[in-house]
Amino acid sequence: MRRLLSRSWDHYHLAYLLFWHLFLFVTSLGTDISAEGPEVDLNSNNAASGVDSETKPVGECGVPNPSIPLQSSFSSFVDDSRYLSRKPHKGDIVTFTLHRFEPTTKAGMRKIPADLDLPFDTFGTLQLELYGGNYLPELHDVLSDMTPEETLQGVIIDPRRGEWDHRMEYKLPAAKMGTSLDSLNVSVGATMRLKGGKKCTITDMTGDFWICDGNDPLAGVVFEVDVTLEGVEEGPSLGWEFSEGNGTATGEKYQVATFALGCFWGGELAYQRVPGVISTRVGYTQGDTLNPTYKQVSSGNSGHTEAIQVIYDPSKVTYKSLVQLGLNRLGDNIYILNQVGNDRGTQYRHGIYYHNNMQRKIAEEILLEYGSRNDKREVMTELKAASSFYIAEEYHQQYLMKGGQSAKKDAEETIRCYG
């Protein structure tokens, strides 16, 4: 019995010593064993690693170093009570983070243009309407096959602008070009129009010949992309035409606005640049012909006007500011009937087409203010309820962005209303 008690005491004493040494080892590391660990943002991809969410280490070309956990600002961007757990469908509002959007070339067939500047945002947490335009169509394809919170790294996106052709790289005699263009301040990156209407971009002015590249800027270029699908929300299911409570009574997060500002290319680009605008499309409205074509509308016989439809987030941009942007673009044209600049005809008439009574009231107040200015000229901008909107042909959609003009949020470059 004494031997049994002694053996039990020895086991107990050994366990006690082991526990005590373990406790001393842990406290020597400075760890508070009563705490749950360092506090981290659970909405961040750094949650598991404890990386400071304020630190954004970057590698070459200003892109995040892929060896460091990718991060996003999603927690401040989307109301998480509205997410959907499924893959996005056409028309959904998709929030995503681009961690890297790096140009490279197919089989090293050409150098990346030093002045390559894409006309849309390529870093940070962004939003789009799936297959609603903006960004590269191929990015929509990638996002459509992702699930919320999924991250893909090293995805190759091909903008499909064809192969780069060395025969479209023109040599222009520097002596002759310098004499004739000195007054124009031409520099690398400038676009020139050659005989026959062909456009090219100057890429080198250092030798006896200027090099002018007639290839599409993205010909032969692909992009390596790291992207996280942060969240999926339903787009506006109501609001496409006027009704008493559209969007406001239903509590829908995203709203629709429609404006006619003359030729729709420039107006669309202006709205693309506005933070809080999710997507834009151009089309024809306020007419009689069903499913009109551009040819029918431009004849002035269909009764339609060229218009821009916008999906926006009222928590980030107000309807009033969208109306004001449109009227600022019109300038004194708001006092001219059926004309904006040199574009004349009913197909270019300007108007505000409200989708609910809240929009109508805001637009009425703004137009009244314009009419009550010192000269008290009559405002010719029509104010009507939104009616059927027929989406224009694909080549009209985001036309100026496709032509290289910046659609980045808060971009300030002058909008040129041609391709």
XYZ file of C-alpha atoms in Angstrom, residues 263-265 268 272 281-284 293-295 306 391-402:
25
model
C -25.111 63.099 -78.300
C -24.987 60.378 -75.644
C -21.282 59.514 -75.893
C -22.156 58.754 -70.602
C -18.986 56.940 -65.646
C -25.831 52.484 -70.723
C -26.932 54.576 -73.676
C -30.106 54.183 -75.658
C -33.280 55.734 -77.005
C -32.311 51.330 -84.440
C -29.773 54.140 -84.459
C -30.597 54.790 -88.118
C -30.583 59.846 -77.362
C -30.614 50.022 -75.267
C -28.522 51.255 -78.200
C -26.289 49.083 -80.331
C -23.228 47.620 -78.612
C -20.713 49.813 -80.451
C -22.317 52.885 -78.859
C -21.902 51.576 -75.288
C -19.034 53.272 -73.384
C -17.896 54.513 -76.795
C -15.402 57.108 -75.573
C -13.913 54.814 -72.941
C -13.330 52.195 -75.643
